[in-house]
């Protein structure tokens, strides 16, 4: 049996077990030996990170050719219209090439834990929550996509990878399952 850990990565934590600069890492939260992240989540992003001790499963989850869908709740600066979001639906070209089409919709603000530090609030600038589903995972891709259409990301929380969901896990909590 393979081990699989579902972890709610807090803001500011690196998706690795060591850091020469002493920043918070996975080892500060997960005492399990012999598991490794299946993919990454940026230091300034939050939410679901999967870890496993099975190299094949890790490859199946993380490798772009497998097109495993990832779902993000993204708070953006501004109020995008459907027309503003249309380029994401078609796929846009970033510096490292075209993206696959994304599934994007405006959602009500989700019931999430407070972020520490909080997202800066600006009285005169609205913000909007989006649900973005992509089947690739380039470096900072979602942030670059929203910036490319003129709506910078303020907060990004990954809530689902393939069939695995964040569920009720709070930041820093993890759940181990056998697969």
Short mmCIF file of N, CA and C in Angstrom, two decimals:
data_model
loop_
_atom_site.label_atom_id
_atom_site.label_comp_id
_atom_site.label_asym_id
_atom_site.label_seq_id
_atom_site.Cartn_x
_atom_site.Cartn_y
_atom_site.Cartn_z
N UNK A 1 0.84 -1.20 0.00
CA UNK A 1 0.00 0.00 0.00
C UNK A 1 0.87 1.25 0.00
N UNK A 2 0.46 2.20 -0.79
CA UNK A 2 1.15 3.49 -0.83
C UNK A 2 0.55 4.43 0.19
N UNK A 3 1.37 5.34 0.67
CA UNK A 3 0.88 6.38 1.58
C UNK A 3 0.60 7.64 0.78
N UNK A 4 -0.47 8.32 1.15
CA UNK A 4 -0.80 9.60 0.55
C UNK A 4 -1.22 10.54 1.68
N UNK A 5 -0.60 11.71 1.71
CA UNK A 5 -0.93 12.71 2.72
C UNK A 5 -1.55 13.91 2.03
N UNK A 6 -2.72 14.32 2.52
CA UNK A 6 -3.37 15.55 2.08
C UNK A 6 -3.01 16.60 3.11
N UNK A 7 -2.38 17.68 2.69
CA UNK A 7 -1.89 18.71 3.60
C UNK A 7 -2.44 20.06 3.19
N UNK A 8 -2.92 20.83 4.16
CA UNK A 8 -3.33 22.20 3.89
C UNK A 8 -2.13 23.10 4.17
N UNK A 9 -1.40 23.43 3.11
CA UNK A 9 -0.19 24.23 3.24
C UNK A 9 -0.54 25.67 3.58
N UNK A 10 -0.03 26.14 4.72
CA UNK A 10 -0.29 27.54 5.07
C UNK A 10 0.50 28.51 4.19
N UNK A 11 0.04 29.74 4.15
CA UNK A 11 0.75 30.83 3.49
C UNK A 11 2.15 30.94 4.10
N UNK A 12 3.16 31.14 3.27
CA UNK A 12 4.52 31.36 3.76
C UNK A 12 5.35 30.11 3.98
N UNK A 13 4.77 28.94 3.74
CA UNK A 13 5.49 27.68 3.94
C UNK A 13 5.98 27.18 2.58
N UNK A 14 7.23 26.73 2.54
CA UNK A 14 7.81 26.18 1.32
C UNK A 14 7.33 24.75 1.10
N UNK A 15 7.18 24.35 -0.16
CA UNK A 15 6.74 22.99 -0.51
C UNK A 15 7.93 22.03 -0.57
N UNK A 16 8.76 22.07 0.46
CA UNK A 16 9.94 21.20 0.56
C UNK A 16 10.23 20.99 2.03
N UNK A 17 11.12 20.05 2.33
CA UNK A 17 11.39 19.71 3.73
C UNK A 17 12.57 20.43 4.34
N UNK A 18 13.40 21.07 3.53
CA UNK A 18 14.55 21.80 4.07
C UNK A 18 14.67 23.15 3.39
N UNK A 19 15.31 24.09 4.12
CA UNK A 19 15.57 25.40 3.55
C UNK A 19 16.80 25.98 4.24
N UNK A 20 17.80 26.32 3.45
CA UNK A 20 19.05 26.86 3.99
C UNK A 20 18.85 28.21 4.66
N UNK A 21 17.76 28.90 4.33
CA UNK A 21 17.51 30.23 4.90
C UNK A 21 16.62 30.19 6.14
N UNK A 22 16.26 29.00 6.60
CA UNK A 22 15.48 28.88 7.83
C UNK A 22 14.01 29.24 7.72
N UNK A 23 13.48 29.31 6.50
CA UNK A 23 12.06 29.62 6.33
C UNK A 23 11.23 28.39 6.68
N UNK A 24 9.95 28.56 7.01
CA UNK A 24 9.09 27.41 7.35
C UNK A 24 8.99 26.44 6.16
N UNK A 25 9.06 25.15 6.47
CA UNK A 25 8.98 24.09 5.46
C UNK A 25 7.99 23.02 5.91
N UNK A 26 7.83 22.01 5.07
CA UNK A 26 6.92 20.91 5.39
C UNK A 26 7.31 20.19 6.67
N UNK A 27 8.61 20.12 6.97
CA UNK A 27 9.04 19.40 8.18
C UNK A 27 8.53 20.06 9.46
N UNK A 28 8.15 21.33 9.38
CA UNK A 28 7.58 22.01 10.54
C UNK A 28 6.16 21.55 10.85
N UNK A 29 5.56 20.81 9.90
CA UNK A 29 4.16 20.40 10.05
C UNK A 29 3.95 18.89 9.95
N UNK A 30 4.75 18.23 9.13
CA UNK A 30 4.52 16.83 8.82
C UNK A 30 5.69 15.99 9.33
N UNK A 31 5.46 15.19 10.38
CA UNK A 31 6.56 14.39 10.92
C UNK A 31 6.82 13.09 10.14
N UNK A 32 6.05 12.84 9.11
CA UNK A 32 6.17 11.58 8.37
C UNK A 32 7.50 11.51 7.62
N UNK A 33 8.15 10.36 7.69
CA UNK A 33 9.41 10.12 6.97
C UNK A 33 9.10 9.48 5.63
N UNK A 34 9.95 9.74 4.65
CA UNK A 34 9.88 9.03 3.37
C UNK A 34 8.77 9.45 2.44
N UNK A 35 8.13 10.59 2.69
CA UNK A 35 7.12 11.09 1.76
C UNK A 35 7.65 12.36 1.10
N UNK A 36 7.20 12.58 -0.12
CA UNK A 36 7.68 13.72 -0.89
C UNK A 36 6.50 14.39 -1.57
N UNK A 37 6.59 15.71 -1.79
CA UNK A 37 5.48 16.42 -2.44
C UNK A 37 5.28 15.92 -3.88
N UNK A 38 4.03 15.77 -4.25
CA UNK A 38 3.67 15.45 -5.64
C UNK A 38 3.25 16.77 -6.27
N UNK A 39 4.23 17.52 -6.75
CA UNK A 39 3.98 18.85 -7.26
C UNK A 39 4.36 19.89 -6.22
N UNK A 40 4.09 21.13 -6.54
CA UNK A 40 4.47 22.23 -5.67
C UNK A 40 3.31 23.19 -5.50
N UNK A 41 3.45 24.03 -4.51
CA UNK A 41 2.52 25.13 -4.30
C UNK A 41 3.40 26.28 -3.82
N UNK A 42 3.34 27.41 -4.49
CA UNK A 42 4.21 28.54 -4.17
C UNK A 42 4.14 28.91 -2.69
N UNK A 43 5.21 29.52 -2.22
CA UNK A 43 5.29 29.94 -0.83
C UNK A 43 4.13 30.87 -0.45
N UNK A 44 3.73 31.74 -1.38
CA UNK A 44 2.66 32.69 -1.07
C UNK A 44 1.28 32.19 -1.50
N UNK A 45 1.17 30.90 -1.77
CA UNK A 45 -0.12 30.27 -2.05
C UNK A 45 -0.46 29.32 -0.91
N UNK A 46 -1.73 29.00 -0.80
CA UNK A 46 -2.21 28.16 0.30
C UNK A 46 -2.98 26.98 -0.25
N UNK A 47 -3.25 26.01 0.63
CA UNK A 47 -4.18 24.96 0.27
C UNK A 47 -3.57 23.61 0.05
N UNK A 48 -4.27 22.81 -0.75
CA UNK A 48 -4.00 21.39 -0.88
C UNK A 48 -2.65 21.10 -1.54
N UNK A 49 -1.85 20.33 -0.82
CA UNK A 49 -0.60 19.79 -1.32
C UNK A 49 -0.64 18.30 -1.01
N UNK A 50 -0.34 17.47 -2.01
CA UNK A 50 -0.32 16.02 -1.81
C UNK A 50 1.12 15.56 -1.65
N UNK A 51 1.34 14.64 -0.71
CA UNK A 51 2.65 14.03 -0.51
C UNK A 51 2.48 12.52 -0.53
N UNK A 52 3.47 11.82 -1.05
CA UNK A 52 3.37 10.36 -1.13
C UNK A 52 4.75 9.73 -1.01
N UNK A 53 4.75 8.44 -0.71
CA UNK A 53 6.01 7.68 -0.68
C UNK A 53 6.14 6.81 -1.94
N UNK A 54 5.20 6.96 -2.87
CA UNK A 54 5.14 6.14 -4.07
C UNK A 54 5.54 6.98 -5.29
N UNK A 55 6.70 6.68 -5.86
CA UNK A 55 7.20 7.44 -7.00
C UNK A 55 6.26 7.43 -8.19
N UNK A 56 5.63 6.28 -8.44
CA UNK A 56 4.69 6.19 -9.57
C UNK A 56 3.47 7.08 -9.36
N UNK A 57 2.94 7.05 -8.14
CA UNK A 57 1.79 7.89 -7.81
C UNK A 57 2.19 9.37 -7.88
N UNK A 58 3.36 9.68 -7.38
CA UNK A 58 3.86 11.06 -7.43
C UNK A 58 3.91 11.54 -8.89
N UNK A 59 4.42 10.70 -9.77
CA UNK A 59 4.50 11.04 -11.20
C UNK A 59 3.11 11.21 -11.80
N UNK A 60 2.18 10.31 -11.43
CA UNK A 60 0.81 10.37 -11.96
C UNK A 60 0.12 11.67 -11.56
N UNK A 61 0.39 12.12 -10.34
CA UNK A 61 -0.23 13.35 -9.84
C UNK A 61 0.43 14.58 -10.45
N UNK A 62 1.75 14.60 -10.49
CA UNK A 62 2.47 15.83 -10.81
C UNK A 62 2.82 16.04 -12.28
N UNK A 63 2.96 14.97 -13.06
CA UNK A 63 3.45 15.15 -14.42
C UNK A 63 2.41 15.79 -15.33
N UNK A 64 2.81 16.85 -16.07
CA UNK A 64 1.86 17.58 -16.94
C UNK A 64 1.18 16.71 -17.99
N UNK A 65 1.85 15.66 -18.45
CA UNK A 65 1.23 14.85 -19.52
C UNK A 65 -0.03 14.13 -19.04
N UNK A 66 -0.16 13.97 -17.72
CA UNK A 66 -1.34 13.30 -17.16
C UNK A 66 -2.55 14.22 -17.04
N UNK A 67 -2.33 15.51 -17.20
CA UNK A 67 -3.42 16.51 -17.25
C UNK A 67 -4.39 16.39 -16.08
N UNK A 68 -3.87 16.13 -14.88
CA UNK A 68 -4.72 16.06 -13.69
C UNK A 68 -5.24 17.45 -13.37
N UNK A 69 -6.56 17.59 -13.29
CA UNK A 69 -7.15 18.91 -13.08
C UNK A 69 -6.94 19.39 -11.64
N UNK A 70 -6.57 20.67 -11.52
CA UNK A 70 -6.38 21.31 -10.22
C UNK A 70 -7.35 22.48 -10.14
N UNK A 71 -8.00 22.63 -8.97
CA UNK A 71 -8.99 23.68 -8.78
C UNK A 71 -8.48 24.67 -7.74
N UNK A 72 -8.57 25.95 -8.09
CA UNK A 72 -8.10 27.03 -7.23
C UNK A 72 -9.22 28.02 -6.98
N UNK A 73 -9.27 28.56 -5.76
CA UNK A 73 -10.10 29.71 -5.46
C UNK A 73 -9.14 30.89 -5.42
N UNK A 74 -9.42 31.89 -6.25
CA UNK A 74 -8.47 32.97 -6.47
C UNK A 74 -9.16 34.31 -6.25
N UNK A 75 -8.63 35.08 -5.32
CA UNK A 75 -9.12 36.43 -5.08
C UNK A 75 -8.27 37.37 -5.95
N UNK A 76 -8.95 38.11 -6.83
CA UNK A 76 -8.24 39.02 -7.72
C UNK A 76 -8.62 40.46 -7.42
N UNK A 77 -7.72 41.36 -7.75
CA UNK A 77 -7.98 42.78 -7.61
C UNK A 77 -8.82 43.23 -8.80
N UNK A 78 -9.91 43.93 -8.52
CA UNK A 78 -10.78 44.40 -9.59
C UNK A 78 -12.02 43.54 -9.72
N UNK A 79 -12.81 43.85 -10.73
CA UNK A 79 -14.08 43.16 -10.96
C UNK A 79 -14.15 42.72 -12.42
N UNK A 80 -13.57 41.57 -12.75
CA UNK A 80 -13.58 41.12 -14.14
C UNK A 80 -14.99 40.75 -14.61
N UNK A 81 -15.24 41.05 -15.89
CA UNK A 81 -16.50 40.65 -16.52
C UNK A 81 -16.29 39.32 -17.22
N UNK A 82 -17.36 38.74 -17.73
CA UNK A 82 -17.22 37.50 -18.51
C UNK A 82 -16.30 37.73 -19.71
N UNK A 83 -16.40 38.92 -20.32
CA UNK A 83 -15.54 39.23 -21.46
C UNK A 83 -14.07 39.30 -21.04
N UNK A 84 -13.81 39.81 -19.83
CA UNK A 84 -12.43 39.86 -19.33
C UNK A 84 -11.86 38.45 -19.12
N UNK A 85 -12.74 37.52 -18.72
CA UNK A 85 -12.30 36.15 -18.42
C UNK A 85 -12.19 35.27 -19.67
N UNK A 86 -12.81 35.71 -20.77
CA UNK A 86 -12.85 34.90 -22.00
C UNK A 86 -11.47 34.42 -22.47
N UNK A 87 -10.42 35.25 -22.42
CA UNK A 87 -9.12 34.75 -22.87
C UNK A 87 -8.63 33.53 -22.07
N UNK A 88 -8.99 33.45 -20.80
CA UNK A 88 -8.57 32.30 -19.99
C UNK A 88 -9.29 31.05 -20.46
N UNK A 89 -10.55 31.19 -20.84
CA UNK A 89 -11.32 30.05 -21.36
C UNK A 89 -10.71 29.51 -22.65
N UNK A 90 -10.18 30.40 -23.46
CA UNK A 90 -9.58 30.00 -24.74
C UNK A 90 -8.16 29.49 -24.57
N UNK A 91 -7.49 29.95 -23.53
CA UNK A 91 -6.06 29.71 -23.36
C UNK A 91 -5.33 30.96 -23.80
N UNK A 92 -4.41 31.42 -22.98
CA UNK A 92 -3.67 32.64 -23.31
C UNK A 92 -2.19 32.31 -23.45
N UNK A 93 -1.47 33.20 -24.07
CA UNK A 93 -0.04 32.98 -24.24
C UNK A 93 0.72 33.77 -23.17
N UNK A 94 1.50 33.03 -22.40
CA UNK A 94 2.38 33.62 -21.39
C UNK A 94 3.81 33.62 -21.96
N UNK A 95 4.76 34.13 -21.22
CA UNK A 95 6.15 34.18 -21.71
C UNK A 95 6.69 32.80 -22.06
N UNK A 96 6.22 31.77 -21.35
CA UNK A 96 6.71 30.41 -21.62
C UNK A 96 5.78 29.63 -22.55
N UNK A 97 4.91 30.34 -23.28
CA UNK A 97 4.08 29.69 -24.28
C UNK A 97 2.60 29.72 -23.94
N UNK A 98 1.79 29.14 -24.85
CA UNK A 98 0.34 29.16 -24.64
C UNK A 98 -0.09 28.20 -23.52
N UNK A 99 -1.15 28.61 -22.81
CA UNK A 99 -1.72 27.74 -21.78
C UNK A 99 -2.85 26.93 -22.41
N UNK A 100 -3.18 25.82 -21.76
CA UNK A 100 -4.38 25.09 -22.16
C UNK A 100 -5.59 25.92 -21.71
N UNK A 101 -6.74 25.75 -22.35
CA UNK A 101 -7.94 26.45 -21.89
C UNK A 101 -8.23 26.13 -20.43
N UNK A 102 -8.65 27.15 -19.69
CA UNK A 102 -9.00 26.99 -18.28
C UNK A 102 -10.51 27.07 -18.13
N UNK A 103 -11.01 26.48 -17.07
CA UNK A 103 -12.42 26.63 -16.70
C UNK A 103 -12.45 27.68 -15.60
N UNK A 104 -13.13 28.79 -15.85
CA UNK A 104 -13.12 29.92 -14.93
C UNK A 104 -14.53 30.41 -14.70
N UNK A 105 -14.86 30.67 -13.44
CA UNK A 105 -16.15 31.30 -13.14
C UNK A 105 -16.00 32.18 -11.91
N UNK A 106 -16.83 33.21 -11.85
CA UNK A 106 -16.88 34.08 -10.68
C UNK A 106 -17.68 33.36 -9.61
N UNK A 107 -17.18 33.39 -8.36
CA UNK A 107 -17.86 32.72 -7.25
C UNK A 107 -18.06 33.72 -6.10
N UNK A 108 -18.96 33.36 -5.20
CA UNK A 108 -19.12 34.13 -3.98
C UNK A 108 -17.86 33.96 -3.14
N UNK A 109 -17.52 34.96 -2.31
CA UNK A 109 -16.35 34.78 -1.45
C UNK A 109 -16.48 33.51 -0.62
N UNK A 110 -15.49 32.60 -0.71
CA UNK A 110 -15.60 31.34 0.03
C UNK A 110 -15.38 31.54 1.53
N UNK A 111 -15.87 30.59 2.30
CA UNK A 111 -15.72 30.61 3.75
C UNK A 111 -14.36 30.01 4.08
N UNK A 112 -13.34 30.86 4.16
CA UNK A 112 -11.98 30.41 4.40
C UNK A 112 -11.47 30.95 5.74
N UNK A 113 -10.41 30.36 6.22
CA UNK A 113 -9.70 30.83 7.39
C UNK A 113 -9.06 32.19 7.07
N UNK A 114 -8.82 33.00 8.09
CA UNK A 114 -8.13 34.27 7.83
C UNK A 114 -6.68 33.99 7.43
N UNK A 115 -6.17 34.76 6.51
CA UNK A 115 -4.77 34.59 6.11
C UNK A 115 -3.89 35.43 7.01
N UNK A 116 -2.73 34.89 7.32
CA UNK A 116 -1.75 35.60 8.12
C UNK A 116 -0.45 35.69 7.35
N UNK A 117 -0.04 36.87 6.90
CA UNK A 117 -0.66 38.18 7.11
C UNK A 117 -1.89 38.34 6.23
N UNK A 118 -2.79 39.24 6.62
CA UNK A 118 -4.00 39.43 5.83
C UNK A 118 -3.70 40.02 4.45
N UNK A 119 -4.59 39.77 3.51
CA UNK A 119 -4.50 40.39 2.19
C UNK A 119 -4.77 41.88 2.39
N UNK A 120 -3.97 42.71 1.73
CA UNK A 120 -4.18 44.17 1.89
C UNK A 120 -5.56 44.55 1.37
N UNK A 121 -6.21 45.37 2.11
CA UNK A 121 -7.55 45.81 1.75
C UNK A 121 -7.49 47.25 1.25
N UNK A 122 -8.14 47.54 0.12
CA UNK A 122 -8.18 48.89 -0.43
C UNK A 122 -9.63 49.29 -0.64
N UNK A 123 -10.04 50.34 0.06
CA UNK A 123 -11.43 50.78 0.05
C UNK A 123 -11.96 51.07 -1.35
N UNK A 124 -11.14 51.65 -2.20
CA UNK A 124 -11.60 52.11 -3.51
C UNK A 124 -11.40 51.08 -4.63
N UNK A 125 -10.81 49.96 -4.31
CA UNK A 125 -10.56 48.94 -5.35
C UNK A 125 -11.31 47.66 -4.96
N UNK A 126 -12.30 47.26 -5.77
CA UNK A 126 -13.03 46.03 -5.43
C UNK A 126 -12.16 44.79 -5.66
N UNK A 127 -12.59 43.70 -5.08
CA UNK A 127 -11.94 42.43 -5.39
C UNK A 127 -13.02 41.41 -5.71
N UNK A 128 -12.62 40.35 -6.39
CA UNK A 128 -13.54 39.33 -6.87
C UNK A 128 -12.91 37.97 -6.65
N UNK A 129 -13.73 36.98 -6.32
CA UNK A 129 -13.26 35.61 -6.19
C UNK A 129 -13.61 34.83 -7.46
N UNK A 130 -12.65 34.08 -7.94
CA UNK A 130 -12.82 33.21 -9.10
C UNK A 130 -12.54 31.77 -8.70
N UNK A 131 -13.19 30.85 -9.38
CA UNK A 131 -12.77 29.45 -9.32
C UNK A 131 -12.10 29.18 -10.67
N UNK A 132 -10.85 28.74 -10.60
CA UNK A 132 -10.08 28.47 -11.82
C UNK A 132 -9.64 27.02 -11.78
N UNK A 133 -9.97 26.30 -12.86
CA UNK A 133 -9.56 24.89 -12.98
C UNK A 133 -8.64 24.77 -14.19
N UNK A 134 -7.45 24.23 -13.94
CA UNK A 134 -6.47 24.04 -15.01
C UNK A 134 -5.95 22.61 -14.98
N UNK A 135 -5.43 22.17 -16.11
CA UNK A 135 -4.91 20.80 -16.19
C UNK A 135 -3.42 20.80 -16.51
N UNK A 136 -2.76 21.86 -16.09
CA UNK A 136 -1.30 21.94 -16.17
C UNK A 136 -0.86 22.69 -14.93
N UNK A 137 0.39 22.82 -14.71
CA UNK A 137 0.83 23.47 -13.48
C UNK A 137 2.20 24.09 -13.62
N UNK A 138 2.30 25.09 -14.46
CA UNK A 138 3.57 25.78 -14.61
C UNK A 138 3.83 26.68 -13.41
N UNK A 139 5.06 27.10 -13.29
CA UNK A 139 5.46 27.96 -12.19
C UNK A 139 4.60 29.23 -12.14
N UNK A 140 3.91 29.42 -11.03
CA UNK A 140 3.07 30.60 -10.77
C UNK A 140 2.06 30.86 -11.88
N UNK A 141 1.58 29.80 -12.50
CA UNK A 141 0.74 29.91 -13.69
C UNK A 141 -0.54 30.69 -13.44
N UNK A 142 -1.29 30.35 -12.41
CA UNK A 142 -2.57 31.03 -12.17
C UNK A 142 -2.34 32.51 -11.94
N UNK A 143 -1.33 32.85 -11.15
CA UNK A 143 -1.02 34.26 -10.89
C UNK A 143 -0.65 34.99 -12.19
N UNK A 144 0.12 34.34 -13.04
CA UNK A 144 0.52 34.97 -14.30
C UNK A 144 -0.67 35.11 -15.24
N UNK A 145 -1.59 34.14 -15.20
CA UNK A 145 -2.78 34.21 -16.06
C UNK A 145 -3.68 35.38 -15.65
N UNK A 146 -3.95 35.53 -14.36
CA UNK A 146 -4.83 36.63 -13.94
C UNK A 146 -4.16 37.98 -14.17
N UNK A 147 -2.86 38.07 -13.97
CA UNK A 147 -2.14 39.32 -14.24
C UNK A 147 -2.19 39.66 -15.73
N UNK A 148 -2.09 38.64 -16.58
CA UNK A 148 -2.08 38.87 -18.03
C UNK A 148 -3.39 39.47 -18.53
N UNK A 149 -4.49 39.23 -17.82
CA UNK A 149 -5.77 39.82 -18.24
C UNK A 149 -6.10 41.07 -17.42
N UNK A 150 -5.13 41.53 -16.60
CA UNK A 150 -5.29 42.79 -15.90
C UNK A 150 -5.92 42.72 -14.52
N UNK A 151 -5.96 41.52 -13.91
CA UNK A 151 -6.56 41.36 -12.59
C UNK A 151 -5.59 40.57 -11.70
N UNK A 152 -4.65 41.28 -11.05
CA UNK A 152 -3.64 40.58 -10.25
C UNK A 152 -4.24 39.75 -9.11
N UNK A 153 -3.62 38.63 -8.83
CA UNK A 153 -4.04 37.74 -7.75
C UNK A 153 -3.64 38.34 -6.41
N UNK A 154 -4.61 38.38 -5.50
CA UNK A 154 -4.36 38.81 -4.13
C UNK A 154 -4.18 37.60 -3.20
N UNK A 155 -4.96 36.56 -3.44
CA UNK A 155 -4.91 35.35 -2.61
C UNK A 155 -5.23 34.16 -3.49
N UNK A 156 -4.50 33.06 -3.27
CA UNK A 156 -4.70 31.86 -4.08
C UNK A 156 -4.73 30.64 -3.16
N UNK A 157 -5.81 29.88 -3.24
CA UNK A 157 -5.98 28.68 -2.40
C UNK A 157 -6.34 27.51 -3.31
N UNK A 158 -5.49 26.47 -3.32
CA UNK A 158 -5.82 25.27 -4.11
C UNK A 158 -6.72 24.40 -3.25
N UNK A 159 -7.87 24.00 -3.82
CA UNK A 159 -8.86 23.25 -3.05
C UNK A 159 -9.04 21.82 -3.55
N UNK A 160 -8.50 21.51 -4.74
CA UNK A 160 -8.71 20.16 -5.27
C UNK A 160 -7.61 19.82 -6.27
N UNK A 161 -7.16 18.57 -6.22
CA UNK A 161 -6.23 18.01 -7.20
C UNK A 161 -6.81 16.67 -7.61
N UNK A 162 -7.21 16.56 -8.88
CA UNK A 162 -7.83 15.31 -9.33
C UNK A 162 -9.05 15.01 -8.48
N UNK A 163 -9.05 13.83 -7.85
CA UNK A 163 -10.20 13.44 -7.02
C UNK A 163 -10.02 13.79 -5.54
N UNK A 164 -8.86 14.35 -5.18
CA UNK A 164 -8.59 14.67 -3.79
C UNK A 164 -8.96 16.11 -3.49
N UNK A 165 -9.69 16.30 -2.38
CA UNK A 165 -10.19 17.62 -1.98
C UNK A 165 -9.59 18.05 -0.65
N UNK A 166 -9.47 19.36 -0.49
CA UNK A 166 -8.98 19.93 0.77
C UNK A 166 -9.96 19.65 1.91
N UNK A 167 -11.24 19.71 1.61
CA UNK A 167 -12.25 19.43 2.63
C UNK A 167 -12.17 20.41 3.79
N UNK A 168 -12.25 19.90 5.00
CA UNK A 168 -12.30 20.74 6.21
C UNK A 168 -10.92 20.94 6.84
N UNK A 169 -9.85 20.46 6.19
CA UNK A 169 -8.52 20.63 6.76
C UNK A 169 -8.19 22.11 6.93
N UNK A 170 -7.73 22.48 8.10
CA UNK A 170 -7.33 23.85 8.38
C UNK A 170 -5.84 24.01 8.07
N UNK A 171 -5.34 25.23 7.91
CA UNK A 171 -3.93 25.43 7.61
C UNK A 171 -3.03 24.68 8.61
N UNK A 172 -2.07 23.94 8.06
CA UNK A 172 -1.15 23.17 8.88
C UNK A 172 -1.63 21.77 9.22
N UNK A 173 -2.90 21.47 8.97
CA UNK A 173 -3.44 20.13 9.26
C UNK A 173 -3.20 19.21 8.07
N UNK A 174 -3.08 17.93 8.37
CA UNK A 174 -2.89 16.94 7.32
C UNK A 174 -3.64 15.67 7.68
N UNK A 175 -3.90 14.90 6.64
CA UNK A 175 -4.65 13.66 6.77
C UNK A 175 -3.93 12.61 5.93
N UNK A 176 -3.67 11.46 6.54
CA UNK A 176 -3.00 10.40 5.79
C UNK A 176 -4.01 9.33 5.40
N UNK A 177 -3.86 8.85 4.15
CA UNK A 177 -4.73 7.78 3.69
C UNK A 177 -3.89 6.77 2.91
N UNK A 178 -4.41 5.57 2.79
CA UNK A 178 -3.73 4.56 1.97
C UNK A 178 -4.40 4.54 0.61
N UNK A 179 -3.58 4.36 -0.42
CA UNK A 179 -4.12 4.28 -1.78
C UNK A 179 -3.57 3.07 -2.48
#
